[in-house]
Amino acid sequence: MTDDEKQKVLLEYPCRWVFKIIGPDAEAMKCAVAEIIRDKEYKLSLSRSSKTAKYYSLNVELSVDCEETRLALYDTLKSHRAVKLVL
């Protein structure tokens, strides 16, 4: 078994997926999610804020129909200026 095969995520699609996004402005991140995930139903919730409220994390839960869609959403969220980190 190669390293790539060991690291490959085995999921059955469609499935529910939760992205955790982190950034300095919760409202800007909410707008980013609405902008990126226009045509899908999703649930957005505040996960937590840092002790000094410098950073916020939001959970974005939605149904994804294939790995390509999941990875494309990850890349698009990650590249948005309002988002510092995607988990």
Short mmCIF file of C-alpha atoms in Angstrom, two decimals:
data_model
loop_
_atom_site.label_atom_id
_atom_site.label_comp_id
_atom_site.label_asym_id
_atom_site.label_seq_id
_atom_site.Cartn_x
_atom_site.Cartn_y
_atom_site.Cartn_z
CA MET A 1 0.00 0.00 0.00
CA THR A 2 1.41 3.39 -0.99
CA ASP A 3 1.36 6.51 1.18
CA ASP A 4 -1.29 8.03 -1.10
CA GLU A 5 -3.55 5.03 -0.59
CA LYS A 6 -3.12 5.22 3.19
CA GLN A 7 -4.07 8.90 3.24
CA LYS A 8 -7.07 8.65 0.90
CA VAL A 9 -10.35 9.39 2.66
CA LEU A 10 -12.93 6.68 2.07
CA LEU A 11 -16.39 8.21 2.09
CA GLU A 12 -19.72 7.17 0.66
CA TYR A 13 -21.30 9.98 -1.31
CA PRO A 14 -23.55 11.82 -0.98
CA CYS A 15 -22.72 12.56 2.65
CA ARG A 16 -22.95 15.33 5.22
CA TRP A 17 -19.69 17.25 5.66
CA VAL A 18 -18.63 19.91 8.13
CA PHE A 19 -16.00 22.49 7.28
CA LYS A 20 -14.63 24.52 10.17
CA ILE A 21 -13.53 27.95 8.98
CA ILE A 22 -11.45 30.37 11.03
CA GLY A 23 -10.95 34.09 10.54
CA PRO A 24 -10.90 37.48 12.25
CA ASP A 25 -14.41 38.63 11.23
CA ALA A 26 -17.39 36.31 11.76
CA GLU A 27 -19.74 38.44 9.65
CA ALA A 28 -17.30 38.54 6.73
CA MET A 29 -16.96 34.74 6.93
CA LYS A 30 -20.77 34.37 6.92
CA CYS A 31 -20.91 36.51 3.78
CA ALA A 32 -18.12 34.45 2.21
CA VAL A 33 -20.03 31.22 2.84
CA ALA A 34 -23.22 32.69 1.35
CA GLU A 35 -21.23 33.86 -1.68
CA ILE A 36 -19.49 30.52 -2.21
CA ILE A 37 -22.33 28.11 -1.38
CA ARG A 38 -25.17 29.79 -3.25
CA ASP A 39 -27.09 26.88 -4.67
CA LYS A 40 -26.84 24.41 -1.79
CA GLU A 41 -28.64 24.24 1.51
CA TYR A 42 -26.22 24.57 4.42
CA LYS A 43 -26.20 25.09 8.16
CA LEU A 44 -23.87 27.71 9.61
CA SER A 45 -23.08 27.91 13.32
CA LEU A 46 -20.59 29.71 15.52
CA SER A 47 -18.13 27.19 16.90
CA ARG A 48 -16.19 29.50 19.20
CA SER A 49 -14.15 32.67 19.44
CA SER A 50 -10.67 33.13 20.78
CA LYS A 51 -10.23 34.40 24.31
CA THR A 52 -9.46 37.90 23.04
CA ALA A 53 -12.07 37.69 20.24
CA LYS A 54 -9.33 38.13 17.66
CA TYR A 55 -10.46 35.02 15.75
CA TYR A 56 -13.75 33.23 15.28
CA SER A 57 -14.52 29.74 14.05
CA LEU A 58 -17.68 28.76 12.24
CA ASN A 59 -19.00 25.33 11.31
CA VAL A 60 -20.40 25.00 7.81
CA GLU A 61 -22.44 21.81 7.42
CA LEU A 62 -23.80 20.68 4.08
CA SER A 63 -24.38 17.69 1.87
CA VAL A 64 -21.71 16.97 -0.74
CA ASP A 65 -22.36 14.66 -3.66
CA CYS A 66 -18.80 13.69 -4.58
CA GLU A 67 -15.18 14.14 -3.55
CA GLU A 68 -14.53 16.63 -6.34
CA THR A 69 -17.27 18.90 -4.97
CA ARG A 70 -15.96 18.56 -1.40
CA LEU A 71 -12.40 19.43 -2.45
CA ALA A 72 -13.55 22.31 -4.66
CA LEU A 73 -15.50 23.82 -1.77
CA TYR A 74 -12.48 23.40 0.50
CA ASP A 75 -10.20 25.16 -1.99
CA THR A 76 -12.68 27.98 -2.62
CA LEU A 77 -13.26 28.59 1.09
CA LYS A 78 -9.50 28.46 1.75
CA SER A 79 -8.75 31.04 -0.93
CA HIS A 80 -11.38 33.57 0.22
CA ARG A 81 -9.90 36.72 1.79
CA ALA A 82 -12.20 36.49 4.87
CA VAL A 83 -11.04 32.97 5.74
CA LYS A 84 -7.64 32.33 7.31
CA LEU A 85 -7.93 28.55 7.81
CA VAL A 86 -10.22 25.69 6.77
CA LEU A 87 -10.35 22.38 8.62
#
